[in-house]
Coordinates of C-alpha atoms and ligand atoms in Angstrom, one line a residue:
M313 CA -6.5 5.6 52.0
E314 CA -7.4 7.9 49.1
L315 CA -4.9 8.9 46.4
W316 CA -5.7 12.1 44.4
Y317 CA -3.9 13.8 41.5
T318 CA -4.2 17.6 42.0
E319 CA -3.2 20.2 39.5
E320 CA -3.1 23.9 40.3
H321 CA -4.9 25.7 37.6
T322 CA -4.2 29.0 39.4
P323 CA -2.6 29.7 42.7
T324 CA -6.1 29.6 44.3
V325 CA -7.9 27.0 42.0
R326 CA -7.2 23.3 42.0
F327 CA -8.4 20.4 39.9
S328 CA -8.3 16.9 41.3
I329 CA -8.9 13.4 40.0
K330 CA -9.2 10.4 42.3
I331 CA -6.5 7.8 41.4
K332 CA -7.0 4.1 41.3
E333 CA -3.4 3.4 40.8
Q334 CA -0.1 5.1 39.9
I335 CA 1.3 3.1 37.0
L336 CA 4.7 4.9 36.6
S337 CA 6.8 7.9 37.6
R338 CA 10.0 8.6 35.8
Q339 CA 12.3 11.6 35.4
S340 CA 13.6 12.1 31.9
P341 CA 16.4 14.6 31.1
F342 CA 13.6 17.1 30.3
Q343 CA 10.7 16.5 32.6
R344 CA 8.9 14.3 35.1
I345 CA 6.5 11.8 33.5
D346 CA 3.7 10.2 35.5
V347 CA 1.0 7.7 34.4
F348 CA -2.1 7.1 36.4
D349 CA -5.3 5.1 36.3
S350 CA -8.6 6.6 37.4
D351 CA -12.3 5.6 37.3
E352 CA -13.6 8.8 35.7
F353 CA -10.9 9.6 33.1
G354 CA -9.4 6.2 32.6
R355 CA -5.6 6.2 32.1
F356 CA -3.9 9.5 31.9
F357 CA -0.4 11.0 31.8
T358 CA 1.1 14.2 33.1
L359 CA 4.4 16.0 32.5
D360 CA 5.9 17.9 35.4
G361 CA 2.5 17.5 37.1
L362 CA 0.5 19.0 34.3
M363 CA -2.2 17.1 32.5
M364 CA -1.4 16.0 29.0
V365 CA -3.7 13.3 27.9
T366 CA -6.6 11.4 29.4
E367 CA -8.2 8.3 27.9
K368 CA -11.7 9.9 28.3
D369 CA -11.3 13.3 26.7
E370 CA -8.1 13.1 24.4
F371 CA -10.3 12.6 21.3
I372 CA -11.5 16.2 21.6
Y373 CA -8.1 17.7 21.5
H374 CA -6.6 15.4 18.9
E375 CA -9.6 15.5 16.5
M376 CA -9.7 19.3 16.7
I377 CA -6.0 19.8 16.1
A378 CA -5.8 17.4 13.1
H379 CA -9.1 17.5 11.2
M380 CA -9.5 21.3 11.0
P381 CA -6.5 21.8 8.6
M382 CA -7.1 18.5 6.8
A383 CA -10.7 19.5 6.0
T384 CA -9.6 23.0 4.9
N385 CA -7.0 21.8 2.4
R386 CA -7.5 18.3 0.9
N387 CA -4.1 18.3 -0.8
I388 CA -1.9 18.0 2.3
K389 CA 0.9 15.5 1.7
N390 CA 3.8 16.4 4.0
V391 CA 3.1 17.0 7.7
L392 CA 5.4 18.0 10.6
V393 CA 4.1 17.5 14.1
I394 CA 6.1 19.2 16.8
G395 CA 5.7 17.8 20.3
G396 CA 2.8 15.3 20.4
G397 CA 4.9 12.3 21.6
D398 CA 1.8 10.6 22.9
G399 CA 0.9 9.9 19.2
G400 CA -2.8 11.1 19.4
T401 CA -2.3 13.8 16.7
V402 CA -0.5 11.3 14.5
R403 CA -3.2 8.8 15.0
E404 CA -5.8 11.2 13.6
L405 CA -3.6 12.3 10.7
A406 CA -2.7 8.7 9.8
R407 CA -6.4 8.2 8.9
Y408 CA -5.9 10.2 5.7
R409 CA -4.5 8.0 3.0
S410 CA -3.7 11.2 1.1
I411 CA -0.9 12.1 3.5
A412 CA 2.5 10.8 2.2
R413 CA 4.8 11.6 5.1
I414 CA 4.5 12.6 8.8
D415 CA 7.6 13.8 10.7
L416 CA 7.1 13.8 14.4
V417 CA 9.6 15.8 16.5
D418 CA 9.5 15.4 20.2
I419 CA 12.3 16.6 22.4
D420 CA 11.8 13.7 24.8
E421 CA 12.2 10.1 23.6
M422 CA 11.0 8.8 27.0
V423 CA 7.6 10.3 26.4
V424 CA 7.2 8.2 23.3
D425 CA 8.5 5.1 25.0
V426 CA 6.2 5.5 28.0
C427 CA 3.2 6.2 25.8
R428 CA 3.9 3.3 23.5
E429 CA 3.9 1.0 26.5
H430 CA 1.1 2.6 28.6
L431 CA -1.1 4.6 26.3
P432 CA -1.8 2.3 23.3
F433 CA -5.0 4.3 22.6
T434 CA -3.0 7.3 21.4
S435 CA 0.3 5.7 20.4
G436 CA -0.9 3.0 18.1
S437 CA -0.2 4.8 14.8
L438 CA 3.4 5.8 15.6
S439 CA 4.5 2.7 13.8
D440 CA 2.7 3.7 10.6
P441 CA 5.3 3.4 7.8
R442 CA 4.7 7.1 6.8
V443 CA 5.7 8.3 10.2
S444 CA 9.3 9.2 11.0
L445 CA 10.3 10.0 14.6
H446 CA 12.9 12.6 15.5
F447 CA 14.0 13.2 19.0
E448 CA 15.3 16.8 19.2
D449 CA 14.1 20.3 20.1
G450 CA 11.4 21.4 17.6
L451 CA 12.8 24.9 17.6
K452 CA 16.1 23.7 16.2
F453 CA 14.6 21.0 13.9
V454 CA 12.4 23.5 12.0
R455 CA 15.3 25.9 11.3
R456 CA 16.7 23.6 8.6
F457 CA 13.7 23.5 6.2
E458 CA 12.4 25.8 3.5
N459 CA 9.3 25.3 1.5
V460 CA 8.8 21.7 2.5
Y461 CA 5.7 21.1 4.6
D462 CA 2.0 21.5 3.7
L463 CA 1.0 21.4 7.4
I464 CA 2.8 22.0 10.7
I465 CA 1.0 21.1 13.9
V466 CA 2.5 22.4 17.2
D467 CA 1.2 19.9 19.8
S468 CA 3.4 21.3 22.6
T469 CA 3.4 21.6 26.3
D470 CA 2.8 25.0 27.9
P471 CA 5.3 27.9 27.3
F472 CA 7.6 27.1 30.2
G473 CA 10.3 24.4 30.5
P474 CA 11.1 22.6 27.3
G475 CA 8.1 24.0 25.4
E476 CA 9.1 27.7 25.9
G477 CA 10.9 28.0 22.6
L478 CA 7.8 26.8 20.7
F479 CA 6.0 30.0 21.5
T480 CA 8.7 32.4 20.3
K481 CA 8.8 34.8 17.3
E482 CA 11.9 33.0 16.0
F483 CA 10.0 29.7 16.0
Y484 CA 6.9 31.0 14.2
G485 CA 9.1 32.7 11.6
N486 CA 11.0 29.4 10.9
C487 CA 7.6 27.5 10.7
H488 CA 6.6 30.1 8.0
K489 CA 9.8 29.4 6.1
A490 CA 9.4 25.6 6.4
L491 CA 5.9 25.7 5.0
A492 CA 5.3 25.3 1.3
E493 CA 3.0 27.7 -0.6
G494 CA -0.4 27.5 0.9
G495 CA 1.0 25.9 4.1
I496 CA -1.0 25.8 7.3
L497 CA 0.2 26.1 10.9
V498 CA -2.0 24.8 13.7
N499 CA -1.0 25.2 17.3
Q500 CA -2.4 24.5 20.7
H501 CA -3.1 28.0 21.8
E502 CA -3.6 27.8 25.6
S503 CA -6.8 29.0 27.4
P504 CA -8.4 32.4 27.3
Y505 CA -9.9 32.1 30.8
Y506 CA -7.3 32.3 33.6
E507 CA -5.0 35.2 33.4
S508 CA -1.7 33.4 33.2
Y509 CA -2.9 31.2 30.3
A510 CA -4.6 34.1 28.6
G511 CA -1.3 36.1 28.6
A512 CA 0.5 33.2 26.8
M513 CA -2.3 32.9 24.3
L514 CA -2.2 36.6 23.4
R515 CA 1.6 36.7 23.0
A516 CA 1.4 33.7 20.7
H517 CA -1.4 35.2 18.6
K518 CA 0.5 38.5 18.3
R519 CA 3.7 36.7 17.1
I520 CA 1.9 34.4 14.6
K521 CA 0.0 37.4 13.1
E522 CA 3.3 39.0 12.2
F523 CA 4.1 36.2 9.7
F524 CA 0.8 34.8 8.3
P525 CA -1.8 36.7 6.3
V526 CA -4.5 34.3 7.6
C527 CA -4.5 34.1 11.4
R528 CA -7.6 32.8 13.2
V529 CA -8.4 31.2 16.5
Y530 CA -10.8 28.4 17.3
Q531 CA -12.1 26.8 20.4
A532 CA -13.0 23.4 22.0
H533 CA -14.2 22.2 25.3
I534 CA -11.6 20.0 27.0
P535 CA -12.7 19.1 30.5
T536 CA -9.3 18.2 31.9
Y537 CA -7.4 21.4 30.8
P538 CA -7.5 24.5 32.9
S539 CA -11.0 26.1 32.8
G540 CA -12.0 23.5 30.2
H541 CA -12.1 26.3 27.6
W542 CA -9.2 25.7 25.2
L543 CA -8.1 27.5 22.0
F544 CA -6.2 26.5 18.9
G545 CA -4.5 28.8 16.4
F546 CA -5.0 28.4 12.7
A547 CA -2.6 30.3 10.5
S548 CA -2.0 30.0 6.8
K549 CA -0.2 31.5 3.8
K550 CA -3.4 31.2 1.8
Y551 CA -6.2 29.0 3.0
D552 CA -9.1 30.4 5.1
P553 CA -10.5 27.7 7.4
I554 CA -14.1 28.7 6.7
D555 CA -14.1 29.9 3.1
D556 CA -11.9 27.0 1.9
L557 CA -13.7 24.3 3.9
D558 CA -14.9 21.6 1.4
E559 CA -17.6 20.0 3.6
R560 CA -18.8 17.6 0.9
A561 CA -15.2 16.3 0.2
W562 CA -14.4 15.8 3.8
N563 CA -17.7 14.1 4.6
A564 CA -17.2 11.8 1.6
L565 CA -14.1 10.4 3.3
G566 CA -16.5 8.7 5.8
L567 CA -14.2 9.3 8.8
D568 CA -15.9 8.4 12.0
T569 CA -15.1 11.2 14.5
R570 CA -16.5 11.6 18.0
Y571 CA -16.2 15.4 18.4
Y572 CA -15.2 17.0 15.0
N573 CA -17.8 17.5 12.3
T574 CA -18.0 20.1 9.5
D575 CA -20.7 22.1 11.3
L576 CA -18.5 22.4 14.3
H577 CA -15.6 23.3 12.0
V578 CA -17.3 26.6 11.3
G579 CA -18.9 27.1 14.7
A580 CA -15.6 26.6 16.6
F581 CA -14.3 29.9 15.0
M582 CA -17.3 31.8 16.6
L583 CA -15.7 33.1 19.7
P584 CA -17.2 34.7 22.9
N585 CA -16.9 38.5 23.0
Y586 CA -14.3 38.6 25.8
V587 CA -12.0 36.4 23.7
K588 CA -12.6 38.4 20.5
R589 CA -11.8 41.6 22.3
A590 CA -8.7 40.2 23.8
L591 CA -7.5 38.9 20.4
Q592 CA -8.3 42.2 18.7
G593 CA -6.2 44.0 21.3
A594 CA -3.2 41.7 20.6
Ligands
SAM646 N1 -2.0 17.8 24.4 C1 -1.0 18.3 25.2 C2 -1.3 19.5 26.0 O1 -1.5 20.6 25.4 O2 -1.3 19.4 27.2 C3 0.4 18.3 24.6 C4 0.8 16.9 24.7 S1 2.3 16.4 24.0 C5 2.7 15.1 25.0 C6 3.5 17.6 24.4 C7 4.9 17.2 24.0 O3 5.7 18.3 23.6 C8 5.7 16.4 25.1 O4 5.8 15.1 24.7 C9 7.0 17.2 25.2 O5 8.1 16.3 25.3 C10 7.0 17.9 23.8 N2 7.9 19.1 23.8 C11 8.0 20.0 24.7 N3 8.9 20.9 24.3 C12 9.4 20.6 23.1 C13 10.3 21.1 22.2 N4 11.0 22.2 22.4 N5 10.5 20.4 21.0 C14 9.8 19.3 20.7 N6 8.9 18.7 21.6 C15 8.7 19.4 22.7

């Protein structure tokens, strides 16, 4: 008998991975959580049947979401991560000794529990003493702060279900308020390729642009996400990700990364024409 995980990337396109073993399937108050083992992608976990993290390609997403802002502003001390309960983004941030505090806000405590037990390769730094875990809706959490964070990373699920509120105008406005002078907002920005994802990406870009003077988009190749072509948003009150990149300072840190480097930092902002045109129209 063969067991396959299949995700519908569009109503007529499917992506499948052969499963060695299903490790767990649990329903939380917010979503269904599944963990699988596979030969090609190692261990991976899904929420409501959608791919979140695989052992083989998670480094691409987590390095690109964390090192881009950290290399742009070397004085980031207070960080808020919204979503990201698997701990991969926190793992990359925790490599910077210059960071004093990381607040991680995930709506679903069960995601953190499951990842602590079954995904040690991402969750290992959640016990770093600089990390505080908060289990509540990020939309509500961020409302209470003003001028506090140097960096907010939105490492969310897609804009339906519990993640929906993290793509709203209200949310981006509150992130702007919660950020200190020069603050940076990085968010997972969906894919430009398939229509349904591209629509969400454009709506998010349009909303973020209303609040931030610097609003850019960068890309990475993530094999297990729909189409493999994934975008991130980089918005800031002051810092430009290319003009303010201090390559020498970042390279002097000696961080060993598998995907991110300072050449790619610049290159990732060079977008294909169809994506540029779509963003210009937003
Ligand atoms: N890398 C992933 C991706 O793009 O597929 C994101 C992974 S991360 C596990 C997403 C997390 O966002 C989940 O743990 C989920 O519980 C959390 N989340 C969803 N909606 C949220 C909300 N409104 N507030 C805080 N966390 C939320």
